[in-house]
Coordinates of C-alpha atoms in Angstrom, one line a residue:
X1 CA 22.8 39.0 -12.4
X2 CA 20.2 38.5 -14.8
X3 CA 20.3 34.5 -13.9
X4 CA 19.3 36.1 -10.0
X5 CA 16.3 38.2 -12.0
X6 CA 15.4 35.1 -13.5
X7 CA 15.3 32.8 -10.2
X8 CA 13.6 35.5 -8.3
X9 CA 10.5 36.2 -11.2
X10 CA 10.5 32.3 -11.0
X11 CA 10.1 31.9 -7.4
X12 CA 7.6 34.5 -7.0
X13 CA 5.6 33.1 -9.7
X14 CA 5.3 30.0 -8.1
X15 CA 4.6 31.8 -4.6
X16 CA 1.7 33.4 -6.9
X17 CA 0.5 30.0 -8.0
X18 CA 0.8 28.1 -4.1
X19 CA -1.0 31.4 -3.0
X20 CA -3.9 30.8 -5.7
X21 CA -4.5 27.1 -5.1
X22 CA -4.8 27.9 -1.5
X23 CA -7.2 30.3 -2.2
X24 CA -9.0 27.7 -4.5
X25 CA -8.6 25.0 -1.8
X26 CA -9.9 27.3 0.8
X27 CA -13.2 27.9 -1.5
X28 CA -13.9 24.5 -2.3
X29 CA -13.6 23.6 1.4
X30 CA -16.5 26.5 2.6
X31 CA -18.5 25.4 -0.3
X32 CA -18.4 21.6 0.5
X33 CA -18.5 21.9 4.4
X34 CA -21.5 24.2 6.0
X35 CA -19.7 25.5 9.6
X36 CA -20.7 23.2 12.0
X37 CA -23.2 24.1 15.3
X38 CA -22.9 24.0 18.3
X39 CA -25.4 22.4 20.8
X40 CA -28.7 24.2 20.6
X41 CA -27.9 25.1 16.8
X42 CA -25.9 28.1 17.6
X43 CA -22.6 28.4 15.0
X44 CA -19.4 26.8 16.8
X45 CA -16.7 29.2 17.7
X46 CA -14.0 29.4 15.1
X47 CA -11.8 27.5 17.2
X48 CA -14.1 24.6 17.2
X49 CA -14.4 24.9 13.7
X50 CA -10.9 24.1 13.0
X51 CA -11.2 21.2 15.1
X52 CA -8.3 22.5 17.5
X53 CA -10.4 22.2 20.6
X54 CA -13.8 20.6 19.5
X55 CA -13.5 16.9 21.3
X56 CA -14.1 14.7 18.0
X57 CA -13.6 17.1 15.4
X58 CA -11.6 16.7 12.3
X59 CA -7.8 17.9 12.7
X60 CA -6.7 19.9 9.9
X61 CA -2.7 19.5 9.4
X62 CA -0.9 22.6 8.3
X63 CA 2.9 22.1 7.1
X64 CA 4.3 25.8 7.9
X65 CA 7.3 27.1 6.3
X66 CA 10.6 25.5 7.0
X67 CA 9.2 21.7 7.4
X68 CA 10.6 19.3 5.4
X69 CA 8.6 16.5 4.1
X70 CA 9.2 13.9 1.4
X71 CA 7.9 14.7 -2.0
X72 CA 7.9 12.6 -5.2
X73 CA 9.1 14.1 -8.6
X74 CA 7.4 13.5 -11.8
X75 CA 10.3 10.6 -12.4
X76 CA 9.2 9.0 -9.4
X77 CA 12.9 9.9 -7.5
X78 CA 12.0 11.5 -3.8
X79 CA 13.9 13.4 -1.7
X80 CA 13.5 16.0 1.5
X81 CA 12.2 19.6 0.3
X82 CA 11.8 22.4 2.3
X83 CA 9.2 25.2 2.0
X84 CA 10.6 28.8 1.8
X85 CA 10.5 31.0 5.0
X86 CA 8.0 33.3 3.4
X87 CA 6.0 30.7 1.5
X88 CA 2.4 30.7 2.9
X89 CA 1.4 27.6 5.0
X90 CA -0.3 24.5 2.8
X91 CA -3.5 23.1 4.2
X92 CA -3.1 19.3 4.4
X93 CA -6.2 17.8 5.1
X94 CA -8.7 15.3 3.4
X95 CA -11.7 16.4 1.7
X96 CA -14.8 16.7 4.1
X97 CA -17.1 13.9 3.6
X98 CA -20.1 13.0 5.4
X99 CA -20.4 10.4 8.1
X100 CA -20.1 7.0 6.4
X101 CA -18.8 8.4 3.0
X102 CA -15.8 7.2 1.3
X103 CA -13.2 9.8 1.5
X104 CA -9.5 9.4 -1.1
X105 CA -7.0 10.7 1.5
X106 CA -3.6 11.4 -0.9
X107 CA 0.0 10.9 -0.1
X108 CA 2.0 13.3 0.3
X109 CA -0.6 16.3 -0.9
X110 CA -2.3 15.5 2.5
X111 CA -0.3 13.4 4.4
X112 CA 3.6 13.5 4.3
X113 CA 3.5 9.5 4.6
X114 CA 1.4 6.5 4.4
X115 CA 1.4 6.1 8.1
X116 CA -0.2 9.1 8.6
X117 CA -2.8 8.9 6.6
X118 CA -3.7 5.3 8.0
X119 CA -4.0 6.8 11.4
X120 CA -6.5 9.5 10.1
X121 CA -8.5 6.7 8.0
X122 CA -11.9 6.0 8.6
X123 CA -13.2 3.0 7.7
X124 CA -13.8 2.2 4.1
X125 CA -11.5 5.2 2.9
X126 CA -9.2 5.2 0.3
X127 CA -5.6 6.1 0.3
X128 CA -4.0 7.1 -2.8
X129 CA 0.1 7.2 -3.4
X130 CA 1.5 9.3 -5.5
X131 CA 5.0 8.4 -7.1
X132 CA 7.7 8.1 -4.7
X133 CA 9.8 5.6 -2.5
X134 CA 8.1 5.1 0.9
X135 CA 10.1 4.0 3.3
X136 CA 7.8 2.8 6.0
X137 CA 6.4 -0.2 7.9
X138 CA 2.5 -0.2 8.0
X139 CA 0.2 -1.9 10.4
X140 CA -3.6 -2.5 10.1
X141 CA -5.5 -3.6 12.9
X142 CA -9.5 -3.1 12.8
X143 CA -10.2 -0.9 9.5
X144 CA -11.3 -1.4 6.0
X145 CA -8.7 0.6 3.8
X146 CA -7.8 0.7 0.4
X147 CA -3.9 1.8 -0.7
X148 CA -3.9 2.3 -4.3
X149 CA -0.7 3.8 -6.2
X150 CA -1.9 6.4 -8.8
X151 CA 0.7 5.9 -11.8
X152 CA 3.3 3.8 -12.9
X153 CA 3.8 1.0 -10.4
X154 CA 7.9 1.2 -10.9
X155 CA 8.1 4.5 -9.5
X156 CA 5.7 3.2 -6.5
X157 CA 7.7 1.7 -3.8
X158 CA 7.0 0.8 -0.6
X159 CA 10.3 -0.3 1.4
X160 CA 9.5 -1.9 5.4
X161 CA 12.5 -0.7 7.7
X162 CA 13.7 -2.0 10.9
X163 CA 13.7 -5.3 9.6
X164 CA 9.6 -5.5 10.0
X165 CA 7.2 -6.3 7.3
X166 CA 6.4 -3.4 5.0
X167 CA 2.6 -4.3 5.8
X168 CA 1.4 -5.9 8.6
X169 CA -2.4 -7.1 8.8
X170 CA -3.6 -7.5 12.7
X171 CA -7.1 -7.4 11.6
X172 CA -9.7 -5.5 9.5
X173 CA -9.5 -5.7 5.6
X174 CA -7.0 -4.0 3.7
X175 CA -7.0 -4.0 0.1
X176 CA -3.2 -3.0 -1.6
X177 CA -2.9 -2.5 -5.5
X178 CA -0.3 -1.2 -8.2
X179 CA 2.6 -1.1 -5.8
X180 CA 6.1 -2.7 -5.9
X181 CA 7.0 -3.9 -2.1
X182 CA 10.3 -4.8 -1.3
X183 CA 11.7 -5.7 1.9
X184 CA 15.1 -7.1 3.7
X185 CA 12.8 -8.7 6.8
X186 CA 11.6 -12.1 7.4
X187 CA 8.3 -11.1 5.2
X188 CA 7.2 -8.4 3.0
X189 CA 3.6 -9.1 3.8
X190 CA 2.1 -10.4 7.0
X191 CA -1.3 -11.4 7.6
X192 CA -1.7 -12.6 11.1
X193 CA -5.5 -11.5 11.0
X194 CA -8.2 -10.2 9.2
X195 CA -8.2 -9.9 5.4
X196 CA -5.9 -9.1 2.7
X197 CA -6.8 -8.5 -0.9
X198 CA -3.8 -8.0 -3.3
X199 CA -4.0 -7.0 -7.1
X200 CA -1.5 -5.7 -9.1
X201 CA 1.7 -5.6 -7.3
X202 CA 5.3 -6.9 -7.2
X203 CA 6.3 -8.4 -3.7
X204 CA 10.1 -9.0 -3.2
X205 CA 13.5 -9.2 -1.5
X206 CA 12.3 -10.8 1.8
X207 CA 12.7 -14.6 3.3
X208 CA 9.2 -14.5 2.6
X209 CA 7.2 -12.7 0.2
X210 CA 3.8 -12.9 1.9
X211 CA 2.9 -15.2 5.0
X212 CA -0.9 -15.9 5.9
X213 CA -1.4 -16.9 9.8
X214 CA -4.2 -17.3 12.7
X215 CA -6.9 -17.9 10.7
X216 CA -6.5 -15.0 8.3
X217 CA -7.6 -14.8 4.4
X218 CA -5.4 -13.3 1.5
X219 CA -6.7 -13.0 -2.0
X220 CA -4.0 -12.6 -4.5
X221 CA -4.8 -11.6 -8.4
X222 CA -2.5 -10.3 -11.2
X223 CA 0.6 -10.1 -8.4
X224 CA 4.0 -11.2 -8.6
X225 CA 6.0 -12.8 -5.6
X226 CA 9.4 -13.0 -6.6
X227 CA 13.5 -13.3 -5.6
X228 CA 12.6 -14.2 -2.0
X229 CA 15.0 -16.1 -0.4
X230 CA 12.9 -18.6 0.7
X231 CA 9.1 -18.8 -0.4
X232 CA 7.0 -16.5 -2.2
X233 CA 3.8 -17.6 -0.7
X234 CA 3.5 -19.3 3.0
X235 CA 0.0 -20.1 4.5
X236 CA -0.5 -21.9 7.9
X237 CA -2.5 -21.9 10.9
X238 CA -6.3 -22.5 9.4
X239 CA -5.5 -19.8 7.0
X240 CA -6.8 -19.8 3.4
X241 CA -5.1 -18.5 0.1
X242 CA -6.7 -17.8 -3.2
X243 CA -4.4 -17.2 -6.0
X244 CA -5.1 -16.0 -9.5
X245 CA -3.3 -15.0 -12.8
X246 CA -0.3 -14.6 -10.7
X247 CA 4.0 -15.1 -11.1
X248 CA 5.3 -16.8 -8.2
X249 CA 9.2 -17.4 -9.7
X250 CA 13.0 -17.1 -8.6
X251 CA 12.3 -17.9 -5.0
X252 CA 15.5 -20.2 -2.7
X253 CA 12.9 -22.8 -1.9
X254 CA 9.2 -23.8 -2.4
X255 CA 7.5 -21.2 -4.6
X256 CA 4.2 -21.8 -2.4
X257 CA 3.9 -23.6 0.9
X258 CA 0.7 -24.5 2.7
X259 CA 0.6 -26.5 5.9
X260 CA -1.0 -27.7 8.9
X261 CA -4.2 -28.8 9.0
X262 CA -7.4 -26.1 8.1
X263 CA -5.0 -24.2 6.0
X264 CA -6.3 -23.9 2.1
X265 CA -5.1 -22.4 -1.1
X266 CA -6.8 -22.4 -4.4
X267 CA -4.6 -21.4 -7.3
X268 CA -5.6 -21.0 -11.0
X269 CA -4.4 -19.7 -14.2
X270 CA -0.7 -18.6 -12.2
X271 CA 2.9 -19.3 -13.4
X272 CA 5.1 -21.0 -10.6
X273 CA 8.5 -21.8 -12.0
X274 CA 12.0 -21.5 -11.5
X275 CA 12.3 -22.2 -7.7
X276 CA 14.6 -23.3 -5.8
X277 CA 12.7 -26.2 -4.4
X278 CA 9.0 -27.6 -5.8
X279 CA 6.4 -25.4 -7.4
X280 CA 3.9 -25.9 -4.4
X281 CA 4.6 -27.8 -1.2
X282 CA 1.2 -28.5 0.6
X283 CA 1.5 -31.1 3.9
X284 CA 0.3 -31.4 7.6
X285 CA -3.2 -31.7 6.6
X286 CA -4.0 -28.5 4.7
X287 CA -6.0 -28.9 2.0
X288 CA -5.6 -27.4 -2.0
X289 CA -7.2 -26.8 -5.4
X290 CA -4.2 -26.6 -8.3
X291 CA -6.0 -26.3 -11.6
X292 CA -4.9 -24.7 -14.7
X293 CA -1.3 -23.6 -13.6
X294 CA 1.9 -23.5 -15.1
X295 CA 4.2 -25.5 -12.8
X296 CA 7.4 -26.0 -14.9
X297 CA 11.0 -25.8 -14.4
X298 CA 10.9 -26.1 -10.5
X299 CA 14.4 -27.4 -9.1
X300 CA 12.3 -30.1 -7.2
X301 CA 9.8 -31.1 -9.8
X302 CA 5.9 -29.3 -9.8
X303 CA 4.2 -30.1 -7.1
X304 CA 4.8 -31.9 -3.6
X305 CA 1.9 -33.4 -1.6
X306 CA 2.5 -35.1 1.8
X307 CA 0.5 -38.0 3.0
X308 CA -1.7 -36.1 5.3
X309 CA -3.0 -33.8 2.8
X310 CA -3.2 -36.4 -0.4
X311 CA -7.1 -36.9 -0.1
X312 CA -7.7 -33.2 0.0
X313 CA -5.7 -31.7 -2.7
X314 CA -7.0 -32.0 -6.0
X315 CA -4.1 -31.0 -8.8
X316 CA -5.8 -31.0 -12.6
X317 CA -5.0 -29.2 -16.0
X318 CA -1.8 -28.2 -15.0
X319 CA 1.4 -27.5 -17.4
X320 CA 4.5 -29.9 -15.8
X321 CA 6.7 -30.6 -18.1

């Protein structure tokens, strides 16, 4: 009976803390955002101000009691949790910002999933992830957006679903940083247009860690592409890759492949080692600059350049033996 009383007291304190935070959030929103104006200068109706019927207004997401969402714990584990039936609604909306101003959309604080945050993001917004395991496949088409892990990267995992890439860029610009990305699909990250900037990430598990096609661009810095069934990086179809201070290792075939006319790779200060094929393979008229890298300990040598690419590939100052 004493334990039940203690549990009830703890639950009551938790509810009071939720209510206090809700009041603070509402006060901050009121101070930061003046009431919207209807045409002619009059104040908008409460329904319009809340975004429920005014066309083009911001929609506020409300998590009602009884709804499940994936919450990351402090140790990086995640699991479904259900709000108590008598708990007050939790407002889950990004902070208001002037048009054109960068916003920070927090997952799962503002949105339960990364996909929902992406759907609500405007260009130049940042999506900030708390530690957790996010089983999602994300697609970016026409926005300039940033996805950043907040905390220890070992506890920030995006895992693809249904055989799709974990991240797919079809246009726009995506910057990702401080994330672990794993997939069993043909590609963990696929860039089919637009531009990807990846920094301080770890990508593994797919047939190809990162594939860049259709005249897309990829910049990879201080990241790991490892333990893929085929290649860590594959660049083709007139696309360009810039790789700096990265580690590409223990992939089943060549560590990096660059093929087709117009495709190019510039790689420096990186380790490309312990791959099942060559460290790098450049062929079919692709160009490249390979400078100041560690290309040792690959099964089929440090670098293979096909005859159509020999005159447009420069290799210098690398460790090869």
